[in-house]
Coordinates of C-alpha atoms in Angstrom, one line a residue:
Chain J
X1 CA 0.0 0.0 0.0
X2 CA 1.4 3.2 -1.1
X3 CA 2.1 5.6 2.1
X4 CA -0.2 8.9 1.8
X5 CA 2.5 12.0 -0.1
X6 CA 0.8 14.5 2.4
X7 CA 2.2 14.6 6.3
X8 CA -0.2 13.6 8.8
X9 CA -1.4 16.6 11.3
X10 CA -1.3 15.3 15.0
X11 CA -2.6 18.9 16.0
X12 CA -0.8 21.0 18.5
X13 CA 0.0 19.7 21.8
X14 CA -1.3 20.2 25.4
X15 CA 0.9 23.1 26.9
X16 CA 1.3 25.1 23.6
X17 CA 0.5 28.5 23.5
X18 CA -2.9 28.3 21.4
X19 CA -2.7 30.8 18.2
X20 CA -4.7 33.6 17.9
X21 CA -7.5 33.7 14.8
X22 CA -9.7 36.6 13.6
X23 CA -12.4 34.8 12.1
X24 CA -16.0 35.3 10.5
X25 CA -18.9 34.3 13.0
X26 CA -21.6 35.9 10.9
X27 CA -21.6 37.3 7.4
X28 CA -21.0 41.0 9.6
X29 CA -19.3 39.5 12.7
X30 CA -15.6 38.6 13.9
X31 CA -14.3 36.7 16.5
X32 CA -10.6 36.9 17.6
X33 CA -9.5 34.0 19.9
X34 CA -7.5 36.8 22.3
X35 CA -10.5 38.9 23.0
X36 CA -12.8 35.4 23.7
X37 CA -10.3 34.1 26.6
X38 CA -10.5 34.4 30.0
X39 CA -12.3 31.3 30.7
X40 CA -12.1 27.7 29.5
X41 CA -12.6 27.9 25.9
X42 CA -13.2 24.5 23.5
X43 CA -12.5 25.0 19.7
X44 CA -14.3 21.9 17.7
X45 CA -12.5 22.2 14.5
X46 CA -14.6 20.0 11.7
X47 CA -14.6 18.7 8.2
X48 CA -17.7 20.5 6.9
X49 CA -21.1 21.7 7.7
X50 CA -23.8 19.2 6.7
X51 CA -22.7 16.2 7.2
X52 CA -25.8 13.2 8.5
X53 CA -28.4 14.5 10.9
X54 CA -28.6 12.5 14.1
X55 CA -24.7 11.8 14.0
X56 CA -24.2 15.4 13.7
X57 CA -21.2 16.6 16.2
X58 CA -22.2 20.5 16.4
X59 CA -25.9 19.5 17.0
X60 CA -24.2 16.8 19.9
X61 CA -22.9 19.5 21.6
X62 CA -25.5 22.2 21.3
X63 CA -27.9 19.7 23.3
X64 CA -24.4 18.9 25.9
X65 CA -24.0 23.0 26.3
X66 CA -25.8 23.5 29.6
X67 CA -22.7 20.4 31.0
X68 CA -19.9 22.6 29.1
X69 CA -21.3 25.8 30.9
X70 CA -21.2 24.4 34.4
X71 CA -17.5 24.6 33.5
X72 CA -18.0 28.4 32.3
X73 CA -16.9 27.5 29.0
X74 CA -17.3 28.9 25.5
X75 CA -18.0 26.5 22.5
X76 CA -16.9 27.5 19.1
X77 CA -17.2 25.3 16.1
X78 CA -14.6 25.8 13.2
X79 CA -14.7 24.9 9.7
X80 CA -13.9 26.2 6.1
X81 CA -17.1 26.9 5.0
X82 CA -18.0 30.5 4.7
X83 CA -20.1 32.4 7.0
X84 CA -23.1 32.3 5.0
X85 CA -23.2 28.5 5.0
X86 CA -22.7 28.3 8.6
X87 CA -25.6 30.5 9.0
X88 CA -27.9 28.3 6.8
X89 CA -26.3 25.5 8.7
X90 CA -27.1 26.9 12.1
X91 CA -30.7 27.9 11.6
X92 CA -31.2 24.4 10.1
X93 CA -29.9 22.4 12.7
X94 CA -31.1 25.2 16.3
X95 CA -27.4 25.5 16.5
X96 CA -26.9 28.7 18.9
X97 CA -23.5 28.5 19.4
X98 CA -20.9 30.3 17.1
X99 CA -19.7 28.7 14.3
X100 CA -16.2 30.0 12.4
X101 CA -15.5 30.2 9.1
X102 CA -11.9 29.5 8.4
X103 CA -12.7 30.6 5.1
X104 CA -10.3 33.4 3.7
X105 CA -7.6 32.4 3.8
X106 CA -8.6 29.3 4.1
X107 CA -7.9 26.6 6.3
X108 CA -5.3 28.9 7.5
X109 CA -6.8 28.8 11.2
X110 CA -6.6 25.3 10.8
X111 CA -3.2 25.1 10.0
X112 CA -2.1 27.4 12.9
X113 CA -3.2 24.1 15.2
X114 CA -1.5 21.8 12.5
X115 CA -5.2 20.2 11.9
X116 CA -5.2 21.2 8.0
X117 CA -5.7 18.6 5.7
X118 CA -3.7 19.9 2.5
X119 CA -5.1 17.4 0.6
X120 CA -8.4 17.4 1.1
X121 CA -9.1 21.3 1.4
X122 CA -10.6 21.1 5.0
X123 CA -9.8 20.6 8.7
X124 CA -9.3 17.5 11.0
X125 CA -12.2 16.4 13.3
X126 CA -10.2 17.9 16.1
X127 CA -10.5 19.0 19.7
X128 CA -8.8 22.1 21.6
X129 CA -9.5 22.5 25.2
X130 CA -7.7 25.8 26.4
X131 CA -6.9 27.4 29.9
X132 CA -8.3 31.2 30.2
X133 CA -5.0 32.3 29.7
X134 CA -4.8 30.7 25.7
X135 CA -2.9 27.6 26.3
X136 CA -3.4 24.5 24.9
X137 CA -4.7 22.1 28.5
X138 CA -6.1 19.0 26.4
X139 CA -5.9 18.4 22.4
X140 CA -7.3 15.3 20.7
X141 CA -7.4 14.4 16.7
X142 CA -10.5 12.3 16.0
X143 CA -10.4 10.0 13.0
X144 CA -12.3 12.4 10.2
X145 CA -15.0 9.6 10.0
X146 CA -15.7 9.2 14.1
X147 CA -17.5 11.7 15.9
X148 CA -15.7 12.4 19.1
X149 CA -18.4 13.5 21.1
X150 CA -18.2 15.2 24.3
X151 CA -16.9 12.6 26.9
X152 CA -13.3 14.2 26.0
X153 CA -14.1 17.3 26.5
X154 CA -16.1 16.9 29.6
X155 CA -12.9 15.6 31.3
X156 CA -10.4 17.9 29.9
X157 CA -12.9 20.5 31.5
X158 CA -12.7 18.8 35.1
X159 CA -9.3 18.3 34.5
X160 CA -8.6 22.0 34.4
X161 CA -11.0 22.8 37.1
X162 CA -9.1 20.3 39.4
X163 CA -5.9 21.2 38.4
X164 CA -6.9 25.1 39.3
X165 CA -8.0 24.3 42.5
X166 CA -4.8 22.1 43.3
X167 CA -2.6 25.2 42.4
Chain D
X1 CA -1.2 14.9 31.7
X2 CA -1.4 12.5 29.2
X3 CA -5.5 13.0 28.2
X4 CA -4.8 12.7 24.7
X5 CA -6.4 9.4 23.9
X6 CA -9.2 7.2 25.4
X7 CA -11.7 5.0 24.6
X8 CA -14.8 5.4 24.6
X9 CA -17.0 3.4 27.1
X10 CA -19.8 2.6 29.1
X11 CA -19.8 4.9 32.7
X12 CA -23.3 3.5 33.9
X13 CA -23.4 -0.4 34.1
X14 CA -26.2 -2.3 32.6
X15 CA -28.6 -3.0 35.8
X16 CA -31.6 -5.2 35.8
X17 CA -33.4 -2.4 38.4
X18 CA -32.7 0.5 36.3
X19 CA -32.6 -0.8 32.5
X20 CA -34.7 -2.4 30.1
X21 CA -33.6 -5.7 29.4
X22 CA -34.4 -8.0 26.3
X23 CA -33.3 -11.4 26.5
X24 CA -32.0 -13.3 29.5
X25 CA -30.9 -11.3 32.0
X26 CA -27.5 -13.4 32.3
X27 CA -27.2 -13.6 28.8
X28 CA -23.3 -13.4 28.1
X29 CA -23.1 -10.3 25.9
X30 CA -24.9 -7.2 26.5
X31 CA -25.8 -5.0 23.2
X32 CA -26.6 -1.5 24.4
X33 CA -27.8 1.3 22.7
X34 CA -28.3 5.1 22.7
X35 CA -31.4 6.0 20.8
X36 CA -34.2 8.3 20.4
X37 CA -37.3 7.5 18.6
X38 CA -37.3 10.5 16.7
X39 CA -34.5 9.7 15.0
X40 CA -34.7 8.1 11.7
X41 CA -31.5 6.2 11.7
X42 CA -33.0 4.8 14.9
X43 CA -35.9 3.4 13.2
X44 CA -33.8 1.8 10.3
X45 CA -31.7 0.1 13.0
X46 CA -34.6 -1.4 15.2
X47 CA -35.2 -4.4 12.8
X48 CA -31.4 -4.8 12.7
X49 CA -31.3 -5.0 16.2
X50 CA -34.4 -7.6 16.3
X51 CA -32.7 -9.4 13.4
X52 CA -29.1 -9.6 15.8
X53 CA -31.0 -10.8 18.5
X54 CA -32.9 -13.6 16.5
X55 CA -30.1 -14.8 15.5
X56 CA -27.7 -14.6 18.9
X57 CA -30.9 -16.2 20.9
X58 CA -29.9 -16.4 24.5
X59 CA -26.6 -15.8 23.8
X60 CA -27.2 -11.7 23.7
X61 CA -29.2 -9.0 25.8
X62 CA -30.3 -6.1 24.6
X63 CA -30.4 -2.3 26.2
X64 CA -32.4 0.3 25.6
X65 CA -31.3 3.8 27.0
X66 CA -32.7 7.3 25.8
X67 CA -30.7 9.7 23.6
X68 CA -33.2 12.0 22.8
X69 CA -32.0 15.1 20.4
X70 CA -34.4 17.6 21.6
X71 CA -32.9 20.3 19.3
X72 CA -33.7 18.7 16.3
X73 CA -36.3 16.4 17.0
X74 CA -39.6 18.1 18.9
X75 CA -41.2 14.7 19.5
X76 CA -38.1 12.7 21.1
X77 CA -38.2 13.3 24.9
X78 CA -42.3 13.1 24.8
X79 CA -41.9 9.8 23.2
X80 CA -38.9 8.7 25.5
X81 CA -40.8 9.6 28.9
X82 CA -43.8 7.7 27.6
X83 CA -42.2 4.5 26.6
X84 CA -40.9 4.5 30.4
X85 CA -44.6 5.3 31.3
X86 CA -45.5 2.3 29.4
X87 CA -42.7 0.2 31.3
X88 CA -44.5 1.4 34.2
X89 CA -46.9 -0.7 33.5
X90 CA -45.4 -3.6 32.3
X91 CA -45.1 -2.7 28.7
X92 CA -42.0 -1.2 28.0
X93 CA -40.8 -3.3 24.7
X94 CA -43.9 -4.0 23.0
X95 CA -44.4 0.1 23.2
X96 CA -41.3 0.8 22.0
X97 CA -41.7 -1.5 19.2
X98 CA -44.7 0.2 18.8
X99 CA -43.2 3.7 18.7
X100 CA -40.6 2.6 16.2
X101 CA -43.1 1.1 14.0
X102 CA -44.9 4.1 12.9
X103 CA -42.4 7.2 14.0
X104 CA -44.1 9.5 11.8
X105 CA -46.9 9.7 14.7
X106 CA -45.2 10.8 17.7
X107 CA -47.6 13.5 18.6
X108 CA -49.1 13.4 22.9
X109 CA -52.9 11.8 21.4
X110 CA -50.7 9.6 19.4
X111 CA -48.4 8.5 22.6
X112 CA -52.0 7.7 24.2
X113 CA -53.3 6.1 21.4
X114 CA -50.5 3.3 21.7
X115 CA -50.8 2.3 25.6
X116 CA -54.7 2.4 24.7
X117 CA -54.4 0.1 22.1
X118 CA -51.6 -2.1 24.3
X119 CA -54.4 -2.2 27.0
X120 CA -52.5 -0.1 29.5
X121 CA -54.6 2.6 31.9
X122 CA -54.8 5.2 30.0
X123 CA -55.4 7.7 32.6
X124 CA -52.4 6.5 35.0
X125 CA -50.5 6.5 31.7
X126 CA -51.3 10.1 30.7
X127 CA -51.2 11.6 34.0
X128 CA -47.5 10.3 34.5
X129 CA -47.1 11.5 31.3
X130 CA -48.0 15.0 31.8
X131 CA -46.6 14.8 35.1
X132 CA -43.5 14.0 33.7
X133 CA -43.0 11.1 36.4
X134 CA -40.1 10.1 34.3
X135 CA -38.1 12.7 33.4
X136 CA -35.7 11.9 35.9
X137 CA -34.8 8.7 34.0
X138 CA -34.7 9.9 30.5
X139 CA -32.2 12.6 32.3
X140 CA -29.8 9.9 33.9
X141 CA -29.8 8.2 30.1
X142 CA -28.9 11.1 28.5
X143 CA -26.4 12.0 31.0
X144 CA -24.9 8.3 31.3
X145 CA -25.2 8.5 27.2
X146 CA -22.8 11.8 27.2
X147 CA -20.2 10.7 29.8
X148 CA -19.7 7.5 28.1
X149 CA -19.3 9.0 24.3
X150 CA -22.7 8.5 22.7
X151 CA -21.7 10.9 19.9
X152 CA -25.2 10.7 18.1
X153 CA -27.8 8.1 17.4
X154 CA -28.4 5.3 17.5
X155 CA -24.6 4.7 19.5
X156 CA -23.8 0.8 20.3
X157 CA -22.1 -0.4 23.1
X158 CA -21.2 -4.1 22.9
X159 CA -19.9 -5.8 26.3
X160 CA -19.1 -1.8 27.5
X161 CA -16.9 -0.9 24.5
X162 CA -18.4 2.1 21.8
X163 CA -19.0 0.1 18.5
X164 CA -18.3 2.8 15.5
X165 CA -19.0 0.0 12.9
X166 CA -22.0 0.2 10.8
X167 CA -25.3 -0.3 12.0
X168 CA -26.5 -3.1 9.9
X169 CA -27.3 -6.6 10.5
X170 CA -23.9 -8.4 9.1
X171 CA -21.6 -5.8 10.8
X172 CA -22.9 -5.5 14.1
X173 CA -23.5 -9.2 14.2
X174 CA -19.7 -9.9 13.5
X175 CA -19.3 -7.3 16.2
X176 CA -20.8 -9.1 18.5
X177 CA -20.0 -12.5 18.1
X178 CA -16.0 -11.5 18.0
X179 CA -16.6 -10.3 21.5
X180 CA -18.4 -14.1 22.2
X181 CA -15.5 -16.6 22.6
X182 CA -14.0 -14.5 24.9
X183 CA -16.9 -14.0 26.7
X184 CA -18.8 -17.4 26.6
X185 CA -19.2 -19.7 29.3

């Protein structure tokens, strides 16, 4: 079997300073990362809007949000699609959370947390956690085809809050 | 800390006082599943279940445990909370059968309609209904569902581990019986 010409992205790595991103969250909206922090933040980088209701990731966590918010965190989705998609894409699916569009340039938010896939043109099914002060407490790369959902996170969340108290 | 990989499994054991068991109790594998009776891939993979089970006879036991997706599906947790009204009574698989039989009508005369035409009380039936006598339990489901990686539905389990297969009859049966020589008594 021939090995794939494109490097695999692992994603970045727990204790790296996450990058900061000005992206889209509406067609007349941005959101930089360094304004959002200050508490727990989980990025949910993904392939594409659209893909199978029921198995749907962003609609998973929508309905987990009130267990992410008992850790005062803030959700955003990230993908390639453009802002107007995402909006269709929300409103279809009573998604009320922000969704990024890593659109122009693209992918380029993605590659920042080395979760680009060159070769396909979109991002890695991958997970951020991140402390309030922007670095990198829990990262996880899902195969693209397996929906991670929110066990992972959960943790890395009660991880933090643990390892706040302890220090 | 090294968080970076897991495995997906089952935080809430399978217990014969809280769950919904199909087949014998002591059966050596247990099948269990995430669902919501809203959902359509739900509905295509009920007669794949039944079809696993004919075949795995005493060998398997099957779980039933609530998923509903509230924000996309309106009917979900009505129907969930009334199939645990129905096991109230005694009648929790042939209502869920039921339910999964004709899912386009999953509207509160239509919840009614099916423990009427099971023979349940009715009117103990809708009032814990109403009353929402069994929220609590659809709750813990969903809950146990989340912590344990449900990442949609329907989501397997098979003998605690998540199964990310396919959900049709020749996959998940192969699951399943890879898990039985280890398993068998």
């Amino acid at each position: 079997m021939a090995e794939p010409s494109t490097r695999q992205p692992r994603g970045l790595p727990p204790g790296t300073a996450a990058p900061d991103f000005r992206l889209r969250s509406t067609p007349d909206q941005w959101v930089s990362l360094s304004e959002v922090l200050g508490n727990p933040t989980i990025l949910a980088f993904y392939p594409a809007d659209w893909s199978p209701v029921c198995s749907d990731q962003m609609a998973l966590y929508q309905q987990v949000m009130p267990m992410f918010q008992e850790h005062g965190a803030t959700l955003f989705g990230i993908s390639v699609d453009s802002a107007w998609c995402h909006q269709a894409f929300r409103e279809h699916r009573n998604i009320r959370f922000p969704l990024l569009a890593d659109f122009h340039p693209k992918g380029s938010a993605a590659e920042a947390y080395n979760v680009y896939r060159d070769d396909e043109g979109v991002s890695e099914r991958a997970l951020f956690v991140l402390r309030p002060d922007g670095v990198i407490h829990w990262s996880y790369v899902s195969p693209i085809g397996v929906n991670p959902g929110a066990d992972g996170i959960l943790r890395a969340l009660e991880d933090l809050e643990q390892s706040k108290v302890a220090s | 800390m090294s968080m970076s990989a897991w495995e997906s499994t089952l935080v809430l054991p399978v217990s014969p006082e809280r769950d919904h068991i199909r087949g014998p109790v002591d059966a050596p594998v247990t099948l269990v599943e995430y669902g919501d009776y809203e959902c359509p891939f739900c509905a295509m993979a009920h007669p794949v279940v039944e079809t696993v089970r004919a075949q795995l006879g005493d060998q398997l036991r099957f779980v039933f445990r609530h998923f509903p997706l509230t924000t996309m599906h309106p009917h979900a947790q009505a129907a969930a909370e009334a199939a645990e009204c129905a096991g109230a009574q005694g009648a929790y698989w042939p209502y869920h059968d039921l339910l999964f039989e004709n899912q386009r009508r999953l509207a509160l005369p239509d919840l009614l309609a099916r423990a009427l035409a099971l023979g349940l009380d009715g009117e103990q039936f809708e009032g814990e209904l109403l009353g929402h006598m069994h929220l609590g339990k659809v709750q813990e489901d969903f809950l146990s569902g989340v912590r344990s990686g449900v990442n949609g539905t329907p989501t397997f389990f098979i003998e605690g581990r998540r199964y990310d297969g396919a959900p049709d009859v020749p996959s998940l049966l192969a699951a399943v019986q890879r898990v039985l020589p280890r398993v068998a008594r």
